[in-house]
GROMACS .gro file of N, CA and C in nm:
model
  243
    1UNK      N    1  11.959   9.346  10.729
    1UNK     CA    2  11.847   9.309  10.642
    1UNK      C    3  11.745   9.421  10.641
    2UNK      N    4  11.718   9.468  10.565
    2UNK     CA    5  11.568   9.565  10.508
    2UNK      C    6  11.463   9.521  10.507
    3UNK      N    7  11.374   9.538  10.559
    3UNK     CA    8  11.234   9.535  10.531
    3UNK      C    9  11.113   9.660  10.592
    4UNK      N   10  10.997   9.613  10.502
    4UNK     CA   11  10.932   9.708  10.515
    4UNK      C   12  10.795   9.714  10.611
    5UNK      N   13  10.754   9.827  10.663
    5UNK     CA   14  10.665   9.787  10.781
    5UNK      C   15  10.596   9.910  10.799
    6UNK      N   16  10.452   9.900  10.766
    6UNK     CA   17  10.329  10.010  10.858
    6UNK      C   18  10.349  10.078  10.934
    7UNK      N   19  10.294  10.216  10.961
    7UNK     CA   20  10.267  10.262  11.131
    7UNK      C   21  10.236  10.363  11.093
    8UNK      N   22  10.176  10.469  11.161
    8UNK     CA   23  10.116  10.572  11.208
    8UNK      C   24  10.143  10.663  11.293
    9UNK      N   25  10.188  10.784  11.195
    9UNK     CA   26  10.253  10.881  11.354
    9UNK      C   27  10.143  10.938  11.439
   10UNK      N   28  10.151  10.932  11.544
   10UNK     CA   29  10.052  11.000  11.667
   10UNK      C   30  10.112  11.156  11.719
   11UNK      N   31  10.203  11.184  11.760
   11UNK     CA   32  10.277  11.262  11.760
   11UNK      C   33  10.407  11.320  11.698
   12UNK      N   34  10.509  11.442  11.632
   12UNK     CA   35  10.592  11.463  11.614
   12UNK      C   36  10.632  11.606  11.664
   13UNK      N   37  10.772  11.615  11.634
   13UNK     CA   38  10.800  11.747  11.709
   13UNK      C   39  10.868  11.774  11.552
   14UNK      N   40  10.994  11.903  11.589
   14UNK     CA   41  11.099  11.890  11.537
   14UNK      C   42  11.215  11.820  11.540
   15UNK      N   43  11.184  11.729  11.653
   15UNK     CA   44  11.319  11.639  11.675
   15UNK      C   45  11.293  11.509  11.691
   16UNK      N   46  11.155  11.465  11.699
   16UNK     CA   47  11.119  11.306  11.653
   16UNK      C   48  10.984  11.301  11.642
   17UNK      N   49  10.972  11.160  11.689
   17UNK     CA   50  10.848  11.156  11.607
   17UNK      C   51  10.773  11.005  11.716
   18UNK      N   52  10.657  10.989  11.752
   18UNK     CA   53  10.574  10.873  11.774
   18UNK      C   54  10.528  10.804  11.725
   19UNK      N   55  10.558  10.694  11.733
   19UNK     CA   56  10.476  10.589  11.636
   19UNK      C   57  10.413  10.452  11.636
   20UNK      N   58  10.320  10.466  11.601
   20UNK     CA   59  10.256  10.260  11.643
   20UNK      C   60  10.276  10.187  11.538
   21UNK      N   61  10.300  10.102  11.542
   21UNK     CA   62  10.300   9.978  11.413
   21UNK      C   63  10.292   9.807  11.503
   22UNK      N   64  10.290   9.746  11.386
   22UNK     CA   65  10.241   9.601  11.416
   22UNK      C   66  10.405   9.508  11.451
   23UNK      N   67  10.508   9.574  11.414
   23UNK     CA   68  10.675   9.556  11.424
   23UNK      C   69  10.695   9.591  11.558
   24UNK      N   70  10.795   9.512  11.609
   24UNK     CA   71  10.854   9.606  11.704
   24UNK      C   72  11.001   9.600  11.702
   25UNK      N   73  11.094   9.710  11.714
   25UNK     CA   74  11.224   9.688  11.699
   25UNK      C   75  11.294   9.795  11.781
   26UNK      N   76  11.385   9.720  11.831
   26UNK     CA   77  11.463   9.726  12.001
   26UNK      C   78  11.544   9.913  11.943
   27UNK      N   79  11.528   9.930  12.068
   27UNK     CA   80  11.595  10.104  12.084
   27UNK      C   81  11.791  10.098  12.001
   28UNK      N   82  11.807  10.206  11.965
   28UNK     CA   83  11.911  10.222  11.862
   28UNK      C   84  11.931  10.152  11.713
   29UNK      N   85  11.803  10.092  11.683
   29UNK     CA   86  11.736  10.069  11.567
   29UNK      C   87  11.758  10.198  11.489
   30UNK      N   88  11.815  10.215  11.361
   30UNK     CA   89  11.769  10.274  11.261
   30UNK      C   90  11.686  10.249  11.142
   31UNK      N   91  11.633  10.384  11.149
   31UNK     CA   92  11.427  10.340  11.031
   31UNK      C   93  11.483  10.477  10.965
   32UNK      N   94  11.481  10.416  10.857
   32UNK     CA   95  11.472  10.525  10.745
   32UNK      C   96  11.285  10.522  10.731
   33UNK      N   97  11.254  10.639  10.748
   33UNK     CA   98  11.103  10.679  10.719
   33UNK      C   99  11.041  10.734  10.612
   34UNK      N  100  10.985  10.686  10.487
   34UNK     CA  101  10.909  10.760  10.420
   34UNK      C  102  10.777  10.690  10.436
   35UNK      N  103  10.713  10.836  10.301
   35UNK     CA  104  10.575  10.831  10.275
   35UNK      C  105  10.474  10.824  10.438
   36UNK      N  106  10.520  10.893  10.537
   36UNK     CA  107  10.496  10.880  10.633
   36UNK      C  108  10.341  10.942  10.645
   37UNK      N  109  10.232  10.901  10.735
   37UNK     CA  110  10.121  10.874  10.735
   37UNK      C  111  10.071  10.932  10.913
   38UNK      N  112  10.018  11.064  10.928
   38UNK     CA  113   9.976  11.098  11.054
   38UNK      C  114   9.850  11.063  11.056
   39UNK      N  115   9.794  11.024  11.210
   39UNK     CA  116   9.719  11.018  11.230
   39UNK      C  117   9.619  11.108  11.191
   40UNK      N  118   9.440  11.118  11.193
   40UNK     CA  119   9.355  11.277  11.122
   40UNK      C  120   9.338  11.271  11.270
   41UNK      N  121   9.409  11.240  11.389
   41UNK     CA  122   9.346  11.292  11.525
   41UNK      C  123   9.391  11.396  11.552
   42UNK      N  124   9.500  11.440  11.478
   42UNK     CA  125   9.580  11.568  11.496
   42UNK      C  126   9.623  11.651  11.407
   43UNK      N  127   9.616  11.805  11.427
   43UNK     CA  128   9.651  11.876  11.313
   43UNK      C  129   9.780  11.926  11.291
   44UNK      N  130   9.838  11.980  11.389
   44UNK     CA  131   9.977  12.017  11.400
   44UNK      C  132  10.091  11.916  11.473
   45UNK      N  133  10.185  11.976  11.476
   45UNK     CA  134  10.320  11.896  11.547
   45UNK      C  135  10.328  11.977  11.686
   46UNK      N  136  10.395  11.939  11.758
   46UNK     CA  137  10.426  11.971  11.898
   46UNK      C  138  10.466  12.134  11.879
   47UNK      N  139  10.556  12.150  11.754
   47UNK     CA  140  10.593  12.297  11.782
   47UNK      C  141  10.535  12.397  11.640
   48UNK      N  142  10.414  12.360  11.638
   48UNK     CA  143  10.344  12.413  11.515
   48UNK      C  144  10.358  12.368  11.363
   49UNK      N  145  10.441  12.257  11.331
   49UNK     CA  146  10.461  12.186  11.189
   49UNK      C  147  10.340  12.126  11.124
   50UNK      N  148  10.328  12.176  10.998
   50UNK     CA  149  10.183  12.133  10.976
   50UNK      C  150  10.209  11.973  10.961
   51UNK      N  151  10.301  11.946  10.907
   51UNK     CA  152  10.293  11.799  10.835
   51UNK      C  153  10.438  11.720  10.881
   52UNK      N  154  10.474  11.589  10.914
   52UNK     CA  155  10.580  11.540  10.956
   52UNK      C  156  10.650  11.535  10.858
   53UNK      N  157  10.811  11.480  10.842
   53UNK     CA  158  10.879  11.473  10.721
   53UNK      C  159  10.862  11.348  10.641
   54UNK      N  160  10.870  11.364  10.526
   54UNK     CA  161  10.809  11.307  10.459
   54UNK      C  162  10.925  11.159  10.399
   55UNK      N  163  11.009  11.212  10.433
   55UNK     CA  164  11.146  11.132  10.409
   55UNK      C  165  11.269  11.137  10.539
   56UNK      N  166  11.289  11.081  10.620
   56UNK     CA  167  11.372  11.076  10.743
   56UNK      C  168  11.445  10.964  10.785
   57UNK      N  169  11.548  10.989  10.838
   57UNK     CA  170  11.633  10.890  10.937
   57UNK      C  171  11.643  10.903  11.052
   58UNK      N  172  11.589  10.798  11.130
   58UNK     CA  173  11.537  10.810  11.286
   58UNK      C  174  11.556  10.709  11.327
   59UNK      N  175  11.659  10.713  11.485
   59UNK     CA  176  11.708  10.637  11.579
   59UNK      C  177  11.564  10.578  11.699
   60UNK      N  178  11.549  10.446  11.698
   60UNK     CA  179  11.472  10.431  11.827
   60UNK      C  180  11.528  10.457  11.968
   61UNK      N  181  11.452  10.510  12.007
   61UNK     CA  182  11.532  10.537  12.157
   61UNK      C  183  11.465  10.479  12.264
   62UNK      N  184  11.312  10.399  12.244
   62UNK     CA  185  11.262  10.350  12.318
   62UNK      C  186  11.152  10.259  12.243
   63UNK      N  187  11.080  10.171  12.316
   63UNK     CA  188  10.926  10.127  12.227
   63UNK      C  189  10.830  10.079  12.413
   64UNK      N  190  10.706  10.039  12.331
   64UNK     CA  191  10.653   9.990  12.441
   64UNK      C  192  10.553   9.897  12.382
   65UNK      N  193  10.500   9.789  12.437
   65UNK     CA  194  10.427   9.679  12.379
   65UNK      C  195  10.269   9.756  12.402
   66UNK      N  196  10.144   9.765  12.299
   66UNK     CA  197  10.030   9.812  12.339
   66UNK      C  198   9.924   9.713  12.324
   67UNK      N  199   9.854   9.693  12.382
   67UNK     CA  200   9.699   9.600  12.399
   67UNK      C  201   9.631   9.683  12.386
   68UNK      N  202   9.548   9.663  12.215
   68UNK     CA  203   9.412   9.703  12.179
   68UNK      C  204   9.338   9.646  12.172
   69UNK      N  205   9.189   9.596  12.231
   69UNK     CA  206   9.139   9.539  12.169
   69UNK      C  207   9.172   9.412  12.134
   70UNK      N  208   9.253   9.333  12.199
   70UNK     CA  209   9.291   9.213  12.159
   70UNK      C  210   9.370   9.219  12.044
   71UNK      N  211   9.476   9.329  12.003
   71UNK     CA  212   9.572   9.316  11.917
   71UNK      C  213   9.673   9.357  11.949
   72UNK      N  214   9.801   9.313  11.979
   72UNK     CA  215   9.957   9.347  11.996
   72UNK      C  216   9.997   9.464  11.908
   73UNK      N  217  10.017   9.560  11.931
   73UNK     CA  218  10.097   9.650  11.867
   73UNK      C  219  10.210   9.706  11.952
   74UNK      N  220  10.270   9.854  11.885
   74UNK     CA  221  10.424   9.882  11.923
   74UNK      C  222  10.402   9.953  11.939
   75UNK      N  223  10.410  10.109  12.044
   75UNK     CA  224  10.480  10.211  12.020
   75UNK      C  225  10.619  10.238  12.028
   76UNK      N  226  10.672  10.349  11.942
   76UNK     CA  227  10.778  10.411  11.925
   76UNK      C  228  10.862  10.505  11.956
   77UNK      N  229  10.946  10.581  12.006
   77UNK     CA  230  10.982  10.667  12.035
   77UNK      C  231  11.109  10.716  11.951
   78UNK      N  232  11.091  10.832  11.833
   78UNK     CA  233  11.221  10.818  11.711
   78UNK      C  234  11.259  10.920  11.760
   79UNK      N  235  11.417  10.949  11.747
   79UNK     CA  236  11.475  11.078  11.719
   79UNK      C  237  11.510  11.058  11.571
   80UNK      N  238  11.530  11.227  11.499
   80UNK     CA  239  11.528  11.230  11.377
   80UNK      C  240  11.680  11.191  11.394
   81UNK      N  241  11.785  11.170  11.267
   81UNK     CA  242  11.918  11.194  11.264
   81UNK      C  243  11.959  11.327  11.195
   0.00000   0.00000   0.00000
């Protein structure tokens, strides 16, 4: 089943990418990623990329449950494919 879901990259490299959203979905998950949305806390990528990809296929390889503020969110841990 497809569906669609928010998040925010915090970090990326050349070989994945970090991410929070309000979803959470179990490691070896595949997310096709567009229109992808970095955080303005950061300017570059881990190995100098100005901007993440803008269209991708990325394996979860991990997540973790986060408490903000009294709101449940996800982080992510993607490798690209």
């Amino acid at each position: 089943a497809l569906h669609a879901s928010d998040g925010v990259i915090l970090n990326f490299s050349k070989h994945g990418m970090y991410i929070e959203t309000s979803c959470i979905y179990e490691p070896g998950t595949m997310l096709m990623i567009s229109k992808a949305r970095r955080s303005p806390s950061f300017s570059k990528g881990s190995f100098g990329e100005t901007r993440p990809p803008s269209l991708c296929l990325a394996e979860i390889k991990w997540h973790t449950e986060l408490v903000e503020k009294d709101a449940f969110r996800f982080g992510l841990g993607l490798a690209y494919m």
